[in-house]
Amino acid sequence: MDLRDVLGVTPPSPKRLRNEETPPPAGSNGADRLSDLPEGVLHHLLSLLPAHEAVRTCVLARRWRHLWMSAPGLVVTEINGFRSAEKLDSFVTRLLLLHRSGDGGDARLESCEFSLCGFYFDFDGFLPASAPHLTRWILTALQRQVKALRVSLGDFEEDFQLPHQPLSSHNLTTLDLDNVDTNDSVLDFSGCPALLNLKMSFAHVNAHRIASQSLKHLIMKYCGFYAEERTRISLPSLVSLELIDPMGRAPLLESMPALQTATFLFNYDCTDICSDRIGRFDACGRSMCEGCYYNYEPVDDHNDSLLLKGLSEATELNLEAIPDVVCTQAYPFNP
């Protein structure tokens, strides 16, 4: 496939390449010091560049022509040169197809980031038009055996829903989700036995359960949970947990025997707030108070505490909440 099909760039002319085959003498003013760096260093630098800029380095010299294909990371971001979702999809699809093919195609992709911010797109309806494409990019990255995957939708007003199918990868160790809608299928990580780190920010947790046998570190910041149902968190191998300013009902933590450190911060976005709003540190005693008592769904383990069962093994615990937050009762109050 011609490089012009990828980005519309023209490779160096044969004459120019012949001239560049013989590097200038060391120490001369025309020395290409950057190209003299070890290949591993160049690969690392290319992994830090936005993908469209990394591909453009192919015109620098013969040595650079295929370097971007074997860089260990891809960052799809700041692509303001595309004026339609279809053109962007064409670029990313070919990018994933050609990447790593320079070394035979059998090397794994260490990291992949799809970070799309509305600031870089000046046409309306970008996200709805590109959502099916983004879903395919995610699944393709997993097929390419990516180890660390980040999906961020930045400041788009529309919500992006991740595919309603379980993520499956024996190589994925780190997953970072920012400003996306999740679901029960995505948050069932039984198909990702190597997953160790999960970070979610400004995400909608439209799921009844978050489950993983391997996950060790979980960070959830400003995420929205159900308002009338509790999401169970079942992570028996978890070592560290951060739950910062959740919206909706506080989750129900199941046993976490490996937990060492936990940080919880509940603010007024939490639905478990006493409707009397009088600065109480316990339940108000009114059985109709939906903030104090959980009347929506039975809890099968007869556990009075939503949080402490999962936190009982932690050696370091930081729990902060406004006085009106009540997360101690799993059943309606019985006077």
XYZ file of C-alpha atoms in Angstrom:
335
model
C 0.000 0.000 0.000
C 1.397 3.377 -0.999
C 2.073 5.831 1.810
C 0.044 8.390 -0.066
C -2.967 6.179 0.591
C -2.360 6.537 4.317
C -1.830 10.250 4.806
C -1.539 11.810 1.387
C 2.177 12.372 1.868
C 4.779 11.807 -0.803
C 7.810 9.632 0.049
C 11.310 11.016 -0.563
C 12.493 10.862 -4.142
C 14.972 8.113 -5.084
C 17.615 10.756 -5.792
C 17.211 12.210 -2.326
C 17.391 8.759 -0.775
C 20.655 8.002 -2.576
C 22.156 11.164 -1.202
C 21.041 10.274 2.302
C 22.496 6.776 2.203
C 25.913 8.282 2.931
C 25.657 10.213 6.197
C 27.714 13.370 6.598
C 30.934 13.119 8.603
C 30.510 13.093 12.369
C 30.723 16.542 13.860
C 29.863 18.332 10.628
C 27.126 20.948 10.651
C 24.940 18.766 8.452
C 25.045 15.722 10.749
C 21.658 14.114 11.418
C 22.105 13.600 15.136
C 18.501 12.535 15.631
C 18.772 9.685 13.141
C 21.943 8.527 14.883
C 19.994 7.695 18.042
C 19.410 4.020 18.846
C 16.309 2.536 17.260
C 14.710 1.897 20.638
C 14.940 5.595 21.501
C 13.424 6.606 18.163
C 10.589 4.132 18.649
C 9.875 5.627 22.068
C 9.814 9.161 20.646
C 7.452 8.121 17.858
C 5.141 6.514 20.401
C 4.722 9.906 22.094
C 3.688 11.705 18.920
C 0.114 11.902 17.621
C -0.213 9.116 15.065
C -0.632 11.414 12.048
C 2.618 13.193 12.957
C 4.467 9.928 13.568
C 3.486 8.677 10.095
C 4.726 11.892 8.489
C 8.265 11.154 9.700
C 8.458 8.619 6.859
C 9.547 11.450 4.528
C 12.579 12.450 6.611
C 15.080 9.885 5.344
C 15.425 6.255 4.329
C 15.900 5.093 7.903
C 12.659 6.794 8.978
C 10.482 5.431 6.199
C 9.159 2.442 8.156
C 10.156 3.309 11.743
C 6.641 4.409 12.703
C 5.290 0.970 11.812
C 7.284 -0.701 14.560
C 6.921 1.919 17.307
C 5.467 0.243 20.425
C 2.660 2.785 20.873
C -0.071 4.551 18.911
C -1.734 7.815 19.939
C -4.759 8.808 17.857
C -5.461 12.398 18.913
C -5.529 16.017 17.735
C -6.432 14.998 14.198
C -7.877 18.310 13.070
C -6.982 17.773 9.407
C -9.942 15.443 8.871
C -13.328 16.989 8.164
C -15.488 13.889 8.363
C -15.779 10.760 10.440
C -15.312 8.657 7.301
C -11.913 10.223 6.477
C -10.764 9.791 10.048
C -11.897 6.172 10.036
C -10.029 5.525 6.794
C -6.826 6.856 8.323
C -7.099 4.942 11.619
C -8.159 1.698 9.925
C -5.100 1.751 7.656
C -2.925 2.855 10.551
C -3.885 -0.234 12.567
C -3.502 -2.418 9.473
C 0.027 -1.246 8.651
C 1.373 -0.751 12.156
C 3.991 -3.304 13.222
C 4.051 -4.781 9.721
C 7.549 -3.397 9.273
C 9.010 -6.190 11.446
C 6.934 -9.030 10.087
C 3.718 -8.153 11.861
C 4.244 -10.513 14.803
C 5.313 -7.959 17.424
C 2.723 -6.839 19.970
C 1.389 -3.332 20.415
C 2.399 -2.103 23.858
C -0.025 0.818 24.098
C -2.832 2.392 22.110
C -4.717 5.588 22.885
C -7.847 6.924 21.224
C -8.156 10.416 22.671
C -10.702 12.418 20.726
C -11.562 15.882 21.958
C -14.392 17.952 20.517
C -12.088 20.960 20.395
C -10.293 19.460 17.406
C -13.407 18.852 15.314
C -15.366 21.758 13.896
C -18.173 19.795 12.264
C -21.403 18.833 14.027
C -22.399 15.289 14.799
C -18.863 13.903 14.790
C -19.345 11.485 17.674
C -22.573 9.806 16.485
C -21.053 9.370 13.030
C -17.776 7.958 14.345
C -19.107 5.772 17.176
C -19.301 2.573 15.071
C -15.778 3.239 13.809
C -14.382 3.800 17.311
C -15.909 0.542 18.467
C -14.132 -1.265 15.634
C -10.837 0.472 16.429
C -11.037 -0.735 20.044
C -11.713 -4.324 19.044
C -8.956 -4.195 16.408
C -6.451 -2.901 18.980
C -7.338 -5.827 21.247
C -6.827 -8.193 18.327
C -3.388 -6.630 17.852
C -2.597 -7.812 21.404
C -2.342 -4.329 22.908
C -1.274 -4.292 26.543
C -2.403 -0.799 27.598
C -5.545 0.741 26.067
C -6.938 4.216 26.703
C -10.234 5.551 25.346
C -11.066 9.193 26.052
C -13.882 11.247 24.556
C -12.830 14.526 26.168
C -15.456 17.262 26.082
C -17.969 15.840 23.611
C -21.531 16.641 24.656
C -22.810 13.371 23.221
C -22.301 10.122 25.119
C -20.303 7.319 23.558
C -21.456 3.846 24.469
C -18.860 1.116 24.458
C -19.909 -2.017 22.551
C -22.355 -4.322 24.330
C -19.991 -7.257 24.196
C -17.302 -8.464 26.588
C -13.769 -7.299 25.963
C -11.577 -10.277 25.209
C -7.794 -10.194 25.409
C -5.152 -12.350 27.051
C -2.634 -9.497 26.783
C -4.500 -6.449 28.095
C -3.064 -5.362 31.456
C -4.165 -1.712 31.677
C -7.473 -0.101 30.685
C -8.239 3.624 30.983
C -11.779 4.819 30.173
C -12.623 8.523 30.178
C -16.043 10.049 29.499
C -17.642 6.930 28.017
C -20.740 4.860 28.790
C -20.021 1.355 30.041
C -22.340 -1.637 30.463
C -22.530 -5.074 32.085
C -20.783 -6.765 29.164
C -17.797 -4.400 29.100
C -17.298 -4.468 32.875
C -17.289 -8.257 32.989
C -13.563 -8.838 32.594
C -13.639 -12.625 32.621
C -12.272 -12.471 29.066
C -9.259 -10.403 30.188
C -7.362 -12.705 32.592
C -4.220 -10.519 32.565
C -5.957 -7.220 33.448
C -4.248 -5.540 36.415
C -5.124 -1.838 36.248
C -8.462 -0.152 35.568
C -9.018 3.604 35.651
C -12.374 5.231 34.943
C -13.005 8.990 34.908
C -16.289 10.783 34.193
C -17.688 7.464 33.002
C -21.260 6.215 33.265
C -21.331 2.856 35.052
C -24.496 1.434 33.505
C -23.809 -1.974 34.994
C -25.038 -4.134 37.839
C -21.605 -5.594 38.431
C -17.899 -4.899 37.946
C -16.108 -8.241 38.070
C -12.541 -9.430 37.534
C -10.492 -12.217 39.068
C -7.148 -10.584 38.204
C -7.611 -6.826 38.712
C -5.256 -5.372 41.342
C -5.698 -1.600 41.072
C -8.963 0.297 40.520
C -9.382 4.086 40.309
C -12.832 5.589 39.714
C -13.153 9.374 39.654
C -16.384 11.318 39.119
C -18.204 8.299 37.714
C -21.974 8.001 37.574
C -23.694 4.933 39.052
C -27.368 3.974 38.948
C -29.659 6.232 40.995
C -32.018 3.430 42.103
C -29.829 0.320 42.000
C -26.467 -0.567 43.423
C -23.549 -1.740 41.364
C -21.691 -4.646 42.955
C -17.909 -4.598 42.821
C -16.489 -8.134 42.849
C -12.680 -7.989 42.714
C -11.109 -10.641 44.974
C -7.518 -9.855 43.890
C -7.778 -6.076 44.332
C -4.856 -4.463 46.181
C -5.708 -0.741 45.925
C -8.997 1.077 45.421
C -9.898 4.744 44.902
C -13.509 5.908 44.637
C -13.627 9.692 44.303
C -16.882 11.694 44.266
C -19.236 9.138 42.696
C -22.673 10.133 41.421
C -25.706 7.971 42.159
C -25.894 5.104 44.638
C -22.693 4.047 46.369
C -21.548 0.643 45.115
C -21.806 -2.513 47.182
C -18.350 -3.945 47.820
C -17.994 -7.691 47.987
C -15.145 -9.404 49.846
C -11.673 -8.152 48.903
C -9.227 -10.245 50.940
C -6.125 -8.868 49.163
C -7.002 -5.180 49.640
C -4.242 -3.059 51.206
C -5.137 0.584 50.571
C -8.481 2.278 49.922
C -9.555 5.902 49.488
C -13.206 6.987 49.404
C -14.555 10.511 48.988
C -18.336 11.056 48.957
C -19.800 14.451 48.144
C -23.263 15.834 47.359
C -23.356 13.962 44.051
C -23.958 10.752 45.984
C -27.627 9.669 46.130
C -27.174 8.187 49.609
C -27.866 11.514 51.296
C -30.363 11.998 54.098
C -33.284 14.020 52.795
C -33.443 15.947 56.080
C -30.046 17.470 55.204
C -29.400 18.387 58.843
C -25.808 17.243 59.095
C -26.545 13.823 60.559
C -23.893 11.159 61.001
C -26.407 8.303 61.070
C -29.721 7.302 59.505
C -32.570 9.726 60.239
C -34.987 6.970 61.231
C -37.654 7.744 58.655
C -38.352 4.576 56.656
C -39.468 6.645 53.654
C -36.159 8.483 53.382
C -34.714 7.157 50.136
C -31.306 8.626 50.904
C -30.881 6.725 54.172
C -32.503 3.440 53.231
C -32.104 1.177 50.281
C -35.616 0.216 49.183
C -35.061 -0.771 45.566
C -33.420 -4.169 45.502
C -32.955 -6.959 48.082
C -29.458 -7.785 49.205
C -28.874 -11.519 49.429
C -26.010 -11.571 51.917
C -27.799 -9.734 54.769
C -24.895 -7.352 55.146
C -25.688 -4.087 56.951
C -22.670 -2.317 55.474
C -22.302 -1.423 51.849
C -18.596 -0.658 52.098
C -17.039 -2.151 55.209
C -17.317 -5.791 54.160
C -15.031 -5.156 51.220
C -12.769 -2.790 53.168
C -12.312 -4.954 56.265
C -8.916 -6.279 55.144
C -7.425 -2.895 54.158
C -4.324 -1.813 56.079
C -4.658 1.842 55.010
C -8.118 3.379 54.753
C -9.084 6.963 53.966
C -12.843 7.539 54.095
C -14.188 11.078 53.698
C -17.810 12.141 53.304
C -20.072 15.077 53.987
C -22.156 14.474 57.155
C -25.368 13.907 55.184
C -24.067 10.813 53.380
C -25.344 7.532 54.830
C -23.847 4.316 53.407
C -24.436 1.921 56.283
C -27.843 0.377 55.649
C -28.543 -2.180 52.948
C -32.150 -2.808 54.019
C -35.068 -0.510 54.763
C -35.272 0.656 58.350
C -37.566 -1.441 60.565
C -38.634 0.512 63.690
